[in-house]
Short mmCIF file of C-alpha atoms in Angstrom, two decimals:
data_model
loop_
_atom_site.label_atom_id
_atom_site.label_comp_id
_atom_site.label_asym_id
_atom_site.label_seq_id
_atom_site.Cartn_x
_atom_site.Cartn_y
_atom_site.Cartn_z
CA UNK A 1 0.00 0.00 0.00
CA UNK A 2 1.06 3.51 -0.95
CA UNK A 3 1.14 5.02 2.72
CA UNK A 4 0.66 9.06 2.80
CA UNK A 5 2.04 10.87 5.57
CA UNK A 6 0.49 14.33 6.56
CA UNK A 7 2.48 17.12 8.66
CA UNK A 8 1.61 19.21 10.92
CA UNK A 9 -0.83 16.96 12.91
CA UNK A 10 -2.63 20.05 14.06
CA UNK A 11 -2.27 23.72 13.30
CA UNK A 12 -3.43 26.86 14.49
CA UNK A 13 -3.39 29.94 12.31
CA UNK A 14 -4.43 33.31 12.80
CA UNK A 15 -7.48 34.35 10.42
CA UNK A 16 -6.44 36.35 7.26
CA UNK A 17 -3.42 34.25 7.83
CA UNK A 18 -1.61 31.30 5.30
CA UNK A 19 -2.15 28.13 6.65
CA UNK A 20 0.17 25.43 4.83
CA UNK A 21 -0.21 21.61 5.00
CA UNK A 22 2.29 18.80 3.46
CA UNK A 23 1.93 15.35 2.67
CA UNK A 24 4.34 12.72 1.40
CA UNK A 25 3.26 9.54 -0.62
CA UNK A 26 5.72 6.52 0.40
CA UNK A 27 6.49 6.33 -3.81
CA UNK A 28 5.28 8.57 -6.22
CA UNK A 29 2.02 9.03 -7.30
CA UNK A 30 2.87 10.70 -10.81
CA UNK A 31 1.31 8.71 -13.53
CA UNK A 32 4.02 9.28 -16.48
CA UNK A 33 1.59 8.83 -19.44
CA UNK A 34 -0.63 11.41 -18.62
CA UNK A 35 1.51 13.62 -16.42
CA UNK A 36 -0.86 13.61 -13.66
CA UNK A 37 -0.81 13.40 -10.22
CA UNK A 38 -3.12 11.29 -8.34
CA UNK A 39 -3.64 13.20 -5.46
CA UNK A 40 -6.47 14.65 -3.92
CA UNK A 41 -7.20 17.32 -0.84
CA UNK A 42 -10.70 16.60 1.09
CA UNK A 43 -12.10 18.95 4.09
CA UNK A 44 -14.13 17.08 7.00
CA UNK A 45 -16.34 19.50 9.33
CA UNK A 46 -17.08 17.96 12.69
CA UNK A 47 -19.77 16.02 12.66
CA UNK A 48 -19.65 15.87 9.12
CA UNK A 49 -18.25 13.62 5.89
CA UNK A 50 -15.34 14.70 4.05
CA UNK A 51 -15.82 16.80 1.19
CA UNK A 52 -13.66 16.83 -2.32
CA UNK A 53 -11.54 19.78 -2.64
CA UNK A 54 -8.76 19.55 -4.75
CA UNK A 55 -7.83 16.10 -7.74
CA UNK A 56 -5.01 16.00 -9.59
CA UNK A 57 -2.77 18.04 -6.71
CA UNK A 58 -4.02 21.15 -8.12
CA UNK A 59 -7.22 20.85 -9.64
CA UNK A 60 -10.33 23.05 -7.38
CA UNK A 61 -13.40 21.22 -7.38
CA UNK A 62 -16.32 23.38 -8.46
CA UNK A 63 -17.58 25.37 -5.83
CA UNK A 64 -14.47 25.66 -3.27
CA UNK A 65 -13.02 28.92 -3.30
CA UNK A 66 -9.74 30.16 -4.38
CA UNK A 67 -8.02 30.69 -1.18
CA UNK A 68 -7.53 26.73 -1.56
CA UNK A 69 -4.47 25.93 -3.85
CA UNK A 70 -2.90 22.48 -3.94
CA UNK A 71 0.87 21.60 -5.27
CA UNK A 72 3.52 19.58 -5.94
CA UNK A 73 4.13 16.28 -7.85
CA UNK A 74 5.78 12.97 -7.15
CA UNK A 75 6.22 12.64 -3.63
CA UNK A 76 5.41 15.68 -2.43
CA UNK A 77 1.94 17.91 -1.84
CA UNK A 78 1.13 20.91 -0.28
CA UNK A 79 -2.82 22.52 0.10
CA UNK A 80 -2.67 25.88 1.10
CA UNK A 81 -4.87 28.32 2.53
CA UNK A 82 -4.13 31.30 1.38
CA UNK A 83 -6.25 33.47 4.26
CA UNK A 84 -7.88 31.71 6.67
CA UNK A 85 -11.58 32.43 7.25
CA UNK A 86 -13.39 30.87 10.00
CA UNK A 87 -15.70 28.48 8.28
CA UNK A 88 -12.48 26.87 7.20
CA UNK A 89 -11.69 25.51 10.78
CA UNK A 90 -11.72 21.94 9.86
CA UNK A 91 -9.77 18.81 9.25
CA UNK A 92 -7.60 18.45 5.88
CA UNK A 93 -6.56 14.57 4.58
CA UNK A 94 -4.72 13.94 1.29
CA UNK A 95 -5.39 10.99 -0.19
CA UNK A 96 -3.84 9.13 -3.01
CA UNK A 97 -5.73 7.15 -5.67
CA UNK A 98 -3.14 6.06 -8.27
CA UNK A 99 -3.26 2.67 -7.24
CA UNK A 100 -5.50 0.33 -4.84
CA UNK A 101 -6.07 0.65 -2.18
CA UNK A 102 -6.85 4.15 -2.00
CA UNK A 103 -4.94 5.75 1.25
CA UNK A 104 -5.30 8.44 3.02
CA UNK A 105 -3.04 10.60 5.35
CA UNK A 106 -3.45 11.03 9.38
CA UNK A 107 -5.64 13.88 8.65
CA UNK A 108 -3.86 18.04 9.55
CA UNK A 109 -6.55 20.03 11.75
CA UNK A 110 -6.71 23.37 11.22
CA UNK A 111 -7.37 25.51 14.35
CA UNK A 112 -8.08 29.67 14.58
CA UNK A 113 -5.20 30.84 16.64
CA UNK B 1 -28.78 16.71 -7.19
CA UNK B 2 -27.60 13.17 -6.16
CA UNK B 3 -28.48 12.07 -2.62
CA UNK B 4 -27.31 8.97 -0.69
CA UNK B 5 -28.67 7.79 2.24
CA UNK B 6 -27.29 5.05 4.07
CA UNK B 7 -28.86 2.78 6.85
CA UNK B 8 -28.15 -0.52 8.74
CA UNK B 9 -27.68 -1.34 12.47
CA UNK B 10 -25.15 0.99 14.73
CA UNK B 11 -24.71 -1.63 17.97
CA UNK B 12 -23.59 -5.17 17.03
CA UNK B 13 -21.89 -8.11 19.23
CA UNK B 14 -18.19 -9.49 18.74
CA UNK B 15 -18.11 -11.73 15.97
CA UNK B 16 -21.50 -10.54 14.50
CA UNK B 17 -21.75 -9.19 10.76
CA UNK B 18 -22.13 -6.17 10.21
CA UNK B 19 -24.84 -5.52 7.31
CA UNK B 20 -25.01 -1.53 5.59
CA UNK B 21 -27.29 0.14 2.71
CA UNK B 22 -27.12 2.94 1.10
CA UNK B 23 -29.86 4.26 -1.20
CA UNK B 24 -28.83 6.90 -4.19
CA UNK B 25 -31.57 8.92 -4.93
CA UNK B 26 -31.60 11.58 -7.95
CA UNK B 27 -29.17 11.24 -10.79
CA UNK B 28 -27.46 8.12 -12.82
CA UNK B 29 -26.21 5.01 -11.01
CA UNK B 30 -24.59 3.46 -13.59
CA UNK B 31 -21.97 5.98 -14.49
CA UNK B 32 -19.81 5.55 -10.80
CA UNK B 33 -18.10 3.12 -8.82
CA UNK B 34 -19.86 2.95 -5.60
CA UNK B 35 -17.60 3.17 -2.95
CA UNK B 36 -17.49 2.41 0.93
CA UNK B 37 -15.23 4.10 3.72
CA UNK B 38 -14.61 3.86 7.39
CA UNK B 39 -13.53 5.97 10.32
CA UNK B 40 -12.59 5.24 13.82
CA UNK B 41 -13.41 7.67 16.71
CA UNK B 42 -11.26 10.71 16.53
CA UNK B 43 -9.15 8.70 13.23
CA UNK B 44 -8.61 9.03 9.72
CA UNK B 45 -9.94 7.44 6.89
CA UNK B 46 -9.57 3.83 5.57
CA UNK B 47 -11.18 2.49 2.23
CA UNK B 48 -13.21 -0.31 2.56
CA UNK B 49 -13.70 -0.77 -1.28
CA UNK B 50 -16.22 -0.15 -3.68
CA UNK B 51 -18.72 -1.98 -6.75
CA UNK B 52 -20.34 -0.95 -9.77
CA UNK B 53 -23.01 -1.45 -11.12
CA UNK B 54 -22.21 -4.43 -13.30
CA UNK B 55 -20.79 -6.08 -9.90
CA UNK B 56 -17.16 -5.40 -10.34
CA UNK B 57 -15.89 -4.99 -7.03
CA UNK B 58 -12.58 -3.68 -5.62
CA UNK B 59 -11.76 -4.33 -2.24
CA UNK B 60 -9.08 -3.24 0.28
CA UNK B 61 -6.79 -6.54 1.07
CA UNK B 62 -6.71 -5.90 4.61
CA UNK B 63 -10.23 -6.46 4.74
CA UNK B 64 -10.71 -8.43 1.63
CA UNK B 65 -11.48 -11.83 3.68
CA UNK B 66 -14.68 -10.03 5.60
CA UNK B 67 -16.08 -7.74 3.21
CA UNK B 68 -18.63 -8.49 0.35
CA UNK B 69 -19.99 -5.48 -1.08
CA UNK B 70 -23.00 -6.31 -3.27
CA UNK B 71 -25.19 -4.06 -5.38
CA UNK B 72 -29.12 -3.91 -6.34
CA UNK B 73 -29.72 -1.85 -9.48
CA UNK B 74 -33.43 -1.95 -9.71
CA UNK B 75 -33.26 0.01 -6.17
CA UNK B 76 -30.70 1.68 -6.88
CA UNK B 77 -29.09 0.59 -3.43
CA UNK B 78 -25.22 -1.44 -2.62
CA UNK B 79 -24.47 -2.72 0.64
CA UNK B 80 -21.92 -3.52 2.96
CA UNK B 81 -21.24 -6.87 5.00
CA UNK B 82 -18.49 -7.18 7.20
CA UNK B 83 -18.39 -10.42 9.04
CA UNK B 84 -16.87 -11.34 12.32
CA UNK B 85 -16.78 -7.91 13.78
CA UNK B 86 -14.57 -6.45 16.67
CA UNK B 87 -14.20 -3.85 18.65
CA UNK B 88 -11.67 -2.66 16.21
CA UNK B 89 -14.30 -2.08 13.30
CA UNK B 90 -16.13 0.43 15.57
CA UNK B 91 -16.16 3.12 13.03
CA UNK B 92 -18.38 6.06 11.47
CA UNK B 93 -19.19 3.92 8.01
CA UNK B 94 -19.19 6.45 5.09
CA UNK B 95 -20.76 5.36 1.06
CA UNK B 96 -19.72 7.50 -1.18
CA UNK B 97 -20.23 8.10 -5.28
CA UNK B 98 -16.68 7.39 -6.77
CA UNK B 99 -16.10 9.59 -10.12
CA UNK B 100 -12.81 8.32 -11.97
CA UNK B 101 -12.28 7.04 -8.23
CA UNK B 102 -12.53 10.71 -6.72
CA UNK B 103 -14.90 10.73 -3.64
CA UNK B 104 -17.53 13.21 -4.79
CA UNK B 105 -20.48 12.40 -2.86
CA UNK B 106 -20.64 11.13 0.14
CA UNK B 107 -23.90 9.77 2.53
CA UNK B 108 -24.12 11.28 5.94
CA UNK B 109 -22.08 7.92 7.73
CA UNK B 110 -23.37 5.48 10.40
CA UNK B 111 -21.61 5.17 13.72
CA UNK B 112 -21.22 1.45 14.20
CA UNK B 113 -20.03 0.27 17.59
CA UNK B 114 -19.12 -3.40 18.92
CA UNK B 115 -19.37 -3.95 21.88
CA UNK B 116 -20.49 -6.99 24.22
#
């Protein structure tokens, strides 16, 4: 299994602030023919399922806004925040899906400092 | 706008099976992979596996010898059995709608706890 490992565990961020979360796939999720990397971003709410926000490491599903930006390629990912708002208090998992089983990281929860 | 609602029994016994449904309501079923996920109390995700609507299935290995997910197209419903429960599959039990296997939708999850 392709294991995904998430840093910080937890992070607390002032609003209008950057908040900045990694993960690291244990071998690389970049699929050569197509140049894409299967990687996706979700957002879980307490008390509530996760919700898509980012495929392909960068890709915004419709609807999230654009203070969400996801990079990187290989090995390495990064979703950003750009400002924090409070509605975005939550907790953030990567996930890979470029080969079976799907994995997920340990999950990053985002905090208003 | 597609809906799924899921159902099935949230208090089982050690080495009971644990039996899930979950109904999609509103759009096309036979487009997706139907897809079911687990979390532990205060844990992260794990992917249980998923069907479509031919019957292909897809499961995770490490659960591979307890899980049989099975689907019904004239209700437009798949389910989940998990046999031979422990306390260790005490989980919130997500289906989701799998689109080129990204987690779109997902059905408000059942807290299943075992317990004796």
């Amino acid at each position: 299994d392709i294991v995904m490992t998430q840093s910080p565990d937890s992070l607390a961020v002032s609003l209008g602030e950057r908040a900045t979360i990694n993960c690291k796939s244990s071998q690389s999720v970049l699929y050569s023919s197509n140049n894409k990397n299967f990687l996706s971003w979700y957002q879980q709410k307490p008390g509530q399922p996760p919700k898509l926000l980012i495929y392909w490491a960068s890709t915004r599903e419709s609807g999230v806004p654009d203070r969400f930006s996801g990079s990187g390629s290989g090995t390495d990912f990064t979703l950003t925040i750009s400002s924090l708002q409070a509605e975005d208090v939550a907790v953030y998992y990567c996930q890979q899906y470029y080969i079976s089983p799907l994995t997920f990281g340990g999950g990053t929860k985002i905090e208003i400092k | 706008q597609v809906q799924l609602q899921q159902w099935g029994a949230g208090l089982l016994k050690p080495s009971e099976t644990l039996s899930l449904t979950c109904g999609v309501y509103g759009g096309s079923f036979n487009d997706y992979y139907w897809t079911w996920i687990r979390q532990p109390p205060g844990k992260g995700l794990e992917w249980i596996g998923e069907i479509n609507h031919s019957g292909r299935v897809n499961y995770n290995p490490s659960l591979e010898s307890r899980v049989t997910i099975s689907v019904d197209t004239s209700k437009n419903q798949f389910s989940l059995n998990l046999t031979s429960v422990t306390a260790a599959d005490t989980a919130v039990y997500y289906c989701a709608r799998s689109t080129a296997v990204l987690l779109q939708k997902w059905g408000q999850g059942t807290l299943v706890t075992v317990s004796s």
